[in-house]
GROMACS .gro file of C-alpha atoms in nm:
model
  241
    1UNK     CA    1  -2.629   0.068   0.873
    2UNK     CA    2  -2.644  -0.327   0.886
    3UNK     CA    3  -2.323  -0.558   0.873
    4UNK     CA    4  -2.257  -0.628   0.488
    5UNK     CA    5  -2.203  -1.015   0.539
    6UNK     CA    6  -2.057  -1.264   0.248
    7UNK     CA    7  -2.041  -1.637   0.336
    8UNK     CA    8  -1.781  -1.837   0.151
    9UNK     CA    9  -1.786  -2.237   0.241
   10UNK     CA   10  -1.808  -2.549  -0.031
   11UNK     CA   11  -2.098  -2.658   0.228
   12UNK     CA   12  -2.417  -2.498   0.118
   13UNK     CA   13  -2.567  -2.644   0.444
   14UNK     CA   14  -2.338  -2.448   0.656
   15UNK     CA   15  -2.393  -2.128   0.404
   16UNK     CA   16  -2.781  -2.173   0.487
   17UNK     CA   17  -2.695  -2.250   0.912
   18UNK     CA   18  -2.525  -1.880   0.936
   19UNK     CA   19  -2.742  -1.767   0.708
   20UNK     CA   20  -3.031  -1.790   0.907
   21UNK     CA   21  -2.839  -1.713   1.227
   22UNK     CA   22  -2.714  -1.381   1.076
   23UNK     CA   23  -3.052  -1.290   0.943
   24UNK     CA   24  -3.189  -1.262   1.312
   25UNK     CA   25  -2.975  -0.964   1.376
   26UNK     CA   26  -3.062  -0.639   1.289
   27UNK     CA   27  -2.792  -0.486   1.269
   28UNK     CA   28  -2.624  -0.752   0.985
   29UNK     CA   29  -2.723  -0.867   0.674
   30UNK     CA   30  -2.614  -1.146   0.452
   31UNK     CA   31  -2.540  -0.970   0.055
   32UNK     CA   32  -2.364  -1.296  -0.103
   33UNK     CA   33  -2.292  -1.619  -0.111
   34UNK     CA   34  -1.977  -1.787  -0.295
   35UNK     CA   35  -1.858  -2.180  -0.292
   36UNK     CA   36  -1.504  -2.117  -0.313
   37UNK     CA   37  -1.239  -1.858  -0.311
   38UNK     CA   38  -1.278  -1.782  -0.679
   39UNK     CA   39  -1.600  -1.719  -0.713
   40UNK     CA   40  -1.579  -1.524  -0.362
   41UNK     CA   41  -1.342  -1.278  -0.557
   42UNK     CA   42  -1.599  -1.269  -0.858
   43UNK     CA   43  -1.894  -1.143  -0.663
   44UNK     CA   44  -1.668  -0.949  -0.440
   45UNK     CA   45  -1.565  -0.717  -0.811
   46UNK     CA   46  -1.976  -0.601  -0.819
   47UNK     CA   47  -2.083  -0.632  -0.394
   48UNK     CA   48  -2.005  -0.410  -0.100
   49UNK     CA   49  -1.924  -0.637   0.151
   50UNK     CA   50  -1.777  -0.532   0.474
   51UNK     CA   51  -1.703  -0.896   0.655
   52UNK     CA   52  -1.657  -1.185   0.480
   53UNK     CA   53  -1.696  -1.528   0.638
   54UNK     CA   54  -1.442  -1.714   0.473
   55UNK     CA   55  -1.403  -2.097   0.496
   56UNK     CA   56  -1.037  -2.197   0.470
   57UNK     CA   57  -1.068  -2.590   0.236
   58UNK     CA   58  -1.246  -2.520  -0.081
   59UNK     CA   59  -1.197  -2.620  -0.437
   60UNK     CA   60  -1.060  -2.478  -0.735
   61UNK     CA   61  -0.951  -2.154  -0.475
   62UNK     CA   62  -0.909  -2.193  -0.074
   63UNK     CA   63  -0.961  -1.962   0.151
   64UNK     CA   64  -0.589  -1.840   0.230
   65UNK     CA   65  -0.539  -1.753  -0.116
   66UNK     CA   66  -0.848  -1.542  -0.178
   67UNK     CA   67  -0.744  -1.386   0.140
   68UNK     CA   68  -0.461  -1.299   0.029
   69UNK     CA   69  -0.597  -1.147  -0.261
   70UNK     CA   70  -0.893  -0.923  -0.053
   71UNK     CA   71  -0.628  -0.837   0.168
   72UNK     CA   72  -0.355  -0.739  -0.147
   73UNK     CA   73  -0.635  -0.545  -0.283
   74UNK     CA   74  -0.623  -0.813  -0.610
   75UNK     CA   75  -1.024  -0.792  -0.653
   76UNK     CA   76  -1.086  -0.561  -0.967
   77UNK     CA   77  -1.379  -0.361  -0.764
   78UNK     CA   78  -1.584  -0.178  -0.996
   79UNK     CA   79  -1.638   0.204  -0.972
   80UNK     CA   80  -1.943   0.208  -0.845
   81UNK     CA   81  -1.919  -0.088  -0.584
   82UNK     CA   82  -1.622   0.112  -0.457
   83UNK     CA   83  -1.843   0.433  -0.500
   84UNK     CA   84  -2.176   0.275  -0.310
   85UNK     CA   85  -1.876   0.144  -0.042
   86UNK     CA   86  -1.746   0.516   0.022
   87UNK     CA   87  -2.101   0.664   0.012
   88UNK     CA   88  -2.215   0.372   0.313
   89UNK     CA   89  -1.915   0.430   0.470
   90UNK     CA   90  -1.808   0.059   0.423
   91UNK     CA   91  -1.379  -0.070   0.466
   92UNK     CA   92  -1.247  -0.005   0.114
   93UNK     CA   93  -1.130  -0.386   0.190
   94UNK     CA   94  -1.344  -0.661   0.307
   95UNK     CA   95  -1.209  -0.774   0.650
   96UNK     CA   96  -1.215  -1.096   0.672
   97UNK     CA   97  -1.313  -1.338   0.964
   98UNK     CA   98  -1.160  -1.749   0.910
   99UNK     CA   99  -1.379  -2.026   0.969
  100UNK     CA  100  -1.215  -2.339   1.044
  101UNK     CA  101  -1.294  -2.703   1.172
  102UNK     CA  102  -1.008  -2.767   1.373
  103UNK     CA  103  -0.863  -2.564   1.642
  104UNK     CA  104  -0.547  -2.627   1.520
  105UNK     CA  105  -0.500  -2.604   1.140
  106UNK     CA  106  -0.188  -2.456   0.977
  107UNK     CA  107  -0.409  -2.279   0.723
  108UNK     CA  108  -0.558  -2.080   0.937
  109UNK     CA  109  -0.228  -1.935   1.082
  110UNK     CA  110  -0.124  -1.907   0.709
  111UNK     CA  111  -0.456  -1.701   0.631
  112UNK     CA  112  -0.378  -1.487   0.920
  113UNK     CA  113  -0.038  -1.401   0.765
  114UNK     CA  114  -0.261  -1.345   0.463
  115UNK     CA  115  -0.447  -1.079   0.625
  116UNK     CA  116  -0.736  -1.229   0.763
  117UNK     CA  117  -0.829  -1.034   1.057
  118UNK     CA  118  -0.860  -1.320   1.307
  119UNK     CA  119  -1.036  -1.687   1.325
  120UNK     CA  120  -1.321  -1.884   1.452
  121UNK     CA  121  -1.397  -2.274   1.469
  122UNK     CA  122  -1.726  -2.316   1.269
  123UNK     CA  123  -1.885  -2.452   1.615
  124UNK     CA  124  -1.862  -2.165   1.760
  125UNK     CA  125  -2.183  -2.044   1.953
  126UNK     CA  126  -2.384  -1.853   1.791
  127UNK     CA  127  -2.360  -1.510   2.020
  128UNK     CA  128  -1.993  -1.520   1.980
  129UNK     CA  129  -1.968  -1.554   1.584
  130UNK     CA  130  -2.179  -1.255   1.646
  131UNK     CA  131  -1.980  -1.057   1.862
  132UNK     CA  132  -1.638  -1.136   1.642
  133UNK     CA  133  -1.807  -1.002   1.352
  134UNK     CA  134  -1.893  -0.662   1.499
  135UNK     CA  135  -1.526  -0.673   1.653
  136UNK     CA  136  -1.382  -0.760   1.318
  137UNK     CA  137  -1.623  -0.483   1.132
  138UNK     CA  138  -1.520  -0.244   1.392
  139UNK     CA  139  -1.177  -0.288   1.286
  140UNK     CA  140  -1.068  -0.501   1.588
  141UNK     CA  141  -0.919  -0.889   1.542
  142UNK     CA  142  -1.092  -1.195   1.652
  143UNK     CA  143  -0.825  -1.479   1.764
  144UNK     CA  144  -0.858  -1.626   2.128
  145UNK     CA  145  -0.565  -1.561   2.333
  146UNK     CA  146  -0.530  -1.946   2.436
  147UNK     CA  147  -0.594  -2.029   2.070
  148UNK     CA  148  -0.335  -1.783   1.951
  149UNK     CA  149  -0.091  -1.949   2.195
  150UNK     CA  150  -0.155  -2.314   2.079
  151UNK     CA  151  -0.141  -2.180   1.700
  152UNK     CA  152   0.209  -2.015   1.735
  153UNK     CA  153   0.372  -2.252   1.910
  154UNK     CA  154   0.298  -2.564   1.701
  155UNK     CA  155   0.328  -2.329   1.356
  156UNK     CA  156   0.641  -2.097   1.417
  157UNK     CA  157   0.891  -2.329   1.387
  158UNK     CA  158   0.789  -2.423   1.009
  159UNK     CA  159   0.793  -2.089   0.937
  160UNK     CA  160   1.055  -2.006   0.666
  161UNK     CA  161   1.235  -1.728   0.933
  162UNK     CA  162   1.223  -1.883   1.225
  163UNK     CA  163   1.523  -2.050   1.235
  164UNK     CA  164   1.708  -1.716   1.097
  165UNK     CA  165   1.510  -1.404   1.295
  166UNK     CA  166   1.506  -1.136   1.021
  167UNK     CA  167   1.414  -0.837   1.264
  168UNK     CA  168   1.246  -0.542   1.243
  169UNK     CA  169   1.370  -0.191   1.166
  170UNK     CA  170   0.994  -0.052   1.387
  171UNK     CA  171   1.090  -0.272   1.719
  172UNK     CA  172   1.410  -0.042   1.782
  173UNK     CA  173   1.142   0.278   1.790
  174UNK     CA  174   0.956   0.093   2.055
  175UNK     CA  175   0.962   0.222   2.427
  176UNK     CA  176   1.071  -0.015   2.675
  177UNK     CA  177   0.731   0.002   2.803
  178UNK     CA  178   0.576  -0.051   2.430
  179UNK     CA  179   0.827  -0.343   2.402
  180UNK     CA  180   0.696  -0.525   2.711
  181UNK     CA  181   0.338  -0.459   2.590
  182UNK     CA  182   0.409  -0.638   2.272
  183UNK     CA  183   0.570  -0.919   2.433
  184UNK     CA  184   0.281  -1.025   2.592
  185UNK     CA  185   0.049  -0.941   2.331
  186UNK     CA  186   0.237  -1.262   2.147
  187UNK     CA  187   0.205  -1.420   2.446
  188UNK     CA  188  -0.175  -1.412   2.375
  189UNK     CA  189  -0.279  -1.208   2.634
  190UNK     CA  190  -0.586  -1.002   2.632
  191UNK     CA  191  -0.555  -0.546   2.706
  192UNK     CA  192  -0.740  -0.687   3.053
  193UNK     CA  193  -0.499  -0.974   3.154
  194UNK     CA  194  -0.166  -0.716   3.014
  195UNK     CA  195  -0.290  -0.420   3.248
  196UNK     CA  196  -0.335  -0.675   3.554
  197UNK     CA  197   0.006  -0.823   3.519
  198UNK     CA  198   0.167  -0.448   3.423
  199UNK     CA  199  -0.051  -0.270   3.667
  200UNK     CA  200  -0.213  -0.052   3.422
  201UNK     CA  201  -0.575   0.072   3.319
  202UNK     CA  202  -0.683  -0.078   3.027
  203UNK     CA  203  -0.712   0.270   2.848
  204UNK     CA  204  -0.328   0.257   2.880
  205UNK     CA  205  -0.262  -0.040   2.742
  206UNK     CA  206  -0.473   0.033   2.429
  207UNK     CA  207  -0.299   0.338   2.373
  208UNK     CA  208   0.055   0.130   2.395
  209UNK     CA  209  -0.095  -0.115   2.170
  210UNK     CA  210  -0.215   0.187   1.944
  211UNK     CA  211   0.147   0.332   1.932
  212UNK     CA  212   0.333  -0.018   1.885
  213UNK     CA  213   0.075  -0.084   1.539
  214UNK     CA  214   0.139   0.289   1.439
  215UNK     CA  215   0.553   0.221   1.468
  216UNK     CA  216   0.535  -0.087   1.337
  217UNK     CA  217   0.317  -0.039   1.041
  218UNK     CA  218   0.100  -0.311   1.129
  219UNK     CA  219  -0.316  -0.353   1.075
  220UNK     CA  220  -0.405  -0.482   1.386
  221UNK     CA  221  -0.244  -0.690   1.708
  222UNK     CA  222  -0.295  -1.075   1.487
  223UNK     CA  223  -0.004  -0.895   1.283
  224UNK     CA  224   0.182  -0.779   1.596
  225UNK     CA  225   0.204  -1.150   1.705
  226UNK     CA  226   0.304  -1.277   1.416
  227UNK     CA  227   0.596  -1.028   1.353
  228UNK     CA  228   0.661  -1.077   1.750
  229UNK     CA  229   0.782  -1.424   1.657
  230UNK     CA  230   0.882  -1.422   1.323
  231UNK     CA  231   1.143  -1.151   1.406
  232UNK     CA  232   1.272  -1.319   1.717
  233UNK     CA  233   1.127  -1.099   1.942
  234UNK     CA  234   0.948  -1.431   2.062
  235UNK     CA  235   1.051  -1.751   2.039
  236UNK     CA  236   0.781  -2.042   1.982
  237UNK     CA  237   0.692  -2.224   2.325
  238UNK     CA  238   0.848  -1.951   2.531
  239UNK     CA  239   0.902  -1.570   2.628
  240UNK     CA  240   1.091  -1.355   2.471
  241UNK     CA  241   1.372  -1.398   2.289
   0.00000   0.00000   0.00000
C-alpha cells in the first residue's frame, strides 16, 4: 500500500515542488493539500493520511499547534475515515514530519514537544525527504543527531523546567545499562555510533532503546531526548547531569 502523504505549507509553489517529487515514488502518494494548520485539521476530519508534511509558519494556524492537535487526537475523524484507516492498516494518528527553513528555529523544537515525530529543512535532498518519510511511516523519528544537538542546546535553557528539573518517576526503573543508553541518545547519537562507543551490536542497543520507551511511556527516542533534558537527566551544552 502507497504512503498516504498530506502537504501543509502557505507556499503553493513548494506544495507543487514535493508534490511532484513524491509522485515519482511508487510506493507514496500525495491525498491532500492544506495552506495552513486549520484547514490541515479540516481535511484531516474526512482523509486517511498516514504522514503529513507539515510546514511550521502559516497563517490563521501554524504548524506546532495543529501538531499538537493531530498528535492530542483533537481532529473530529469521521467514522468511516477512521474505518477506511483500520481497514488499510493506516496509524490511527497522522505522524507527522516538520518542515522548516532554518536549521535552527525554536518552533521546530516546540513542534517536536508537540508530537511531531522528527524534522527536516525544506532543502533537504530529495532521496532523503524520501527516506525520513518511510522512517517516520514506519514508526521511526527523523531528527539528525548533530541537528538534535544544536537544537537542545540553544532551546533547553528557555524551557519552562529547566532551571527547576522536575524528574521522572520511569528513569528510576531504568537499568544502569538502559540509563547510559539514554544518555547518549540525548546526546544525539545514532543506535550505530551508541554500540561503537558501548561496544555493543546494534540489535542490542535497539532493544535497550525499546525497553527505555516502554518504561518511560514515551512514542519514540525525539521524546526520550527531550525528557532526557527537561528532567535533568541532561543538562543543555553538556553530559549528564
Amino acid at each position: 500500500m502507497a504512503i498516504r502523504v498530506m502537504l501543509v505549507d502557505d507556499q503553493a509553489l513548494l506544495r507543487t515542488g514535493f508534490r511532484m517529487v513524491l509522485a515519482a515514488q511508487p510506493d507514496m502518494e500525495v491525498v491532500a493539500e492544506a495552506g495552513d494548520g486549520a484547514e490541515a485539521l479540516e481535511v484531516l476530519r474526512h482523509t486517511r493520511v498516514d504522514v503529513v508534511l507539515m510546514d511550521v509558519r502559516m497563517p490563521r494556524m501554524d504548524g506546532v499547534e495543529a501538531t499538537r492537535r493531530i498528535c492530542g487526537g483533537d481532529r473530529h475523524t469521521d467514522r468511516g475515515a477512521a474505518q477506511d484507516a483500520a481497514r488499510a492498516g493506516s496509524p490511527a494518528v497522522p505522524r507527522v514530519l516538520i518542515l522548516t527553513t532554518f536549521d535552527l528555529d525554536e518552533y521546530a523544537f516546540t513542534a517536536l514537544k508537540a508530537g511531531a515525530s522528527g524534522f527536516m529543512l525544506k532543502d533537504v535532498p530529495p532521496d532523503e525527504l524520501l527516506t525520513a518519510i518511510r522512517a517516520v511511516h514506519s514508526g521511526d523519528a527523523v531528527v539528525a543527531p548533530s541537528t538534535t544537538r544544536r537544537l537542545l542546546d540553544r532551546f533547553t535553557p528557555m524551557l519552562p523546567n529547566a532551571a527547576e528539573p522536575a524528574g521522572h518517576p520511569g528513569i528510576d526503573r531504568l537499568t544502569e545499562r538502559e540509563r547510559e543508553v539514554l544518555l547518549l541518545v540525548a546526546q544525539g547519537m545514532s543506535n550505530g555510533e551508541i554500540a561503537r562507543k558501548l561496544v555493543l551490536s546494534e540489535a542490542t542497543v535497539k532493544t535497550h532503546v525499546g525497553r527505555i520507551l516502554t518504561k518511560l511511556e514515551l512514542r519514540d527516542r525525539v521524546q526520550a531526548v527531550v525528557l532526557a533534558y527537561e528532567s535533568g537527566l541532561v543538562r543543555a551544552g553538556g553530559g549528564g547531569a
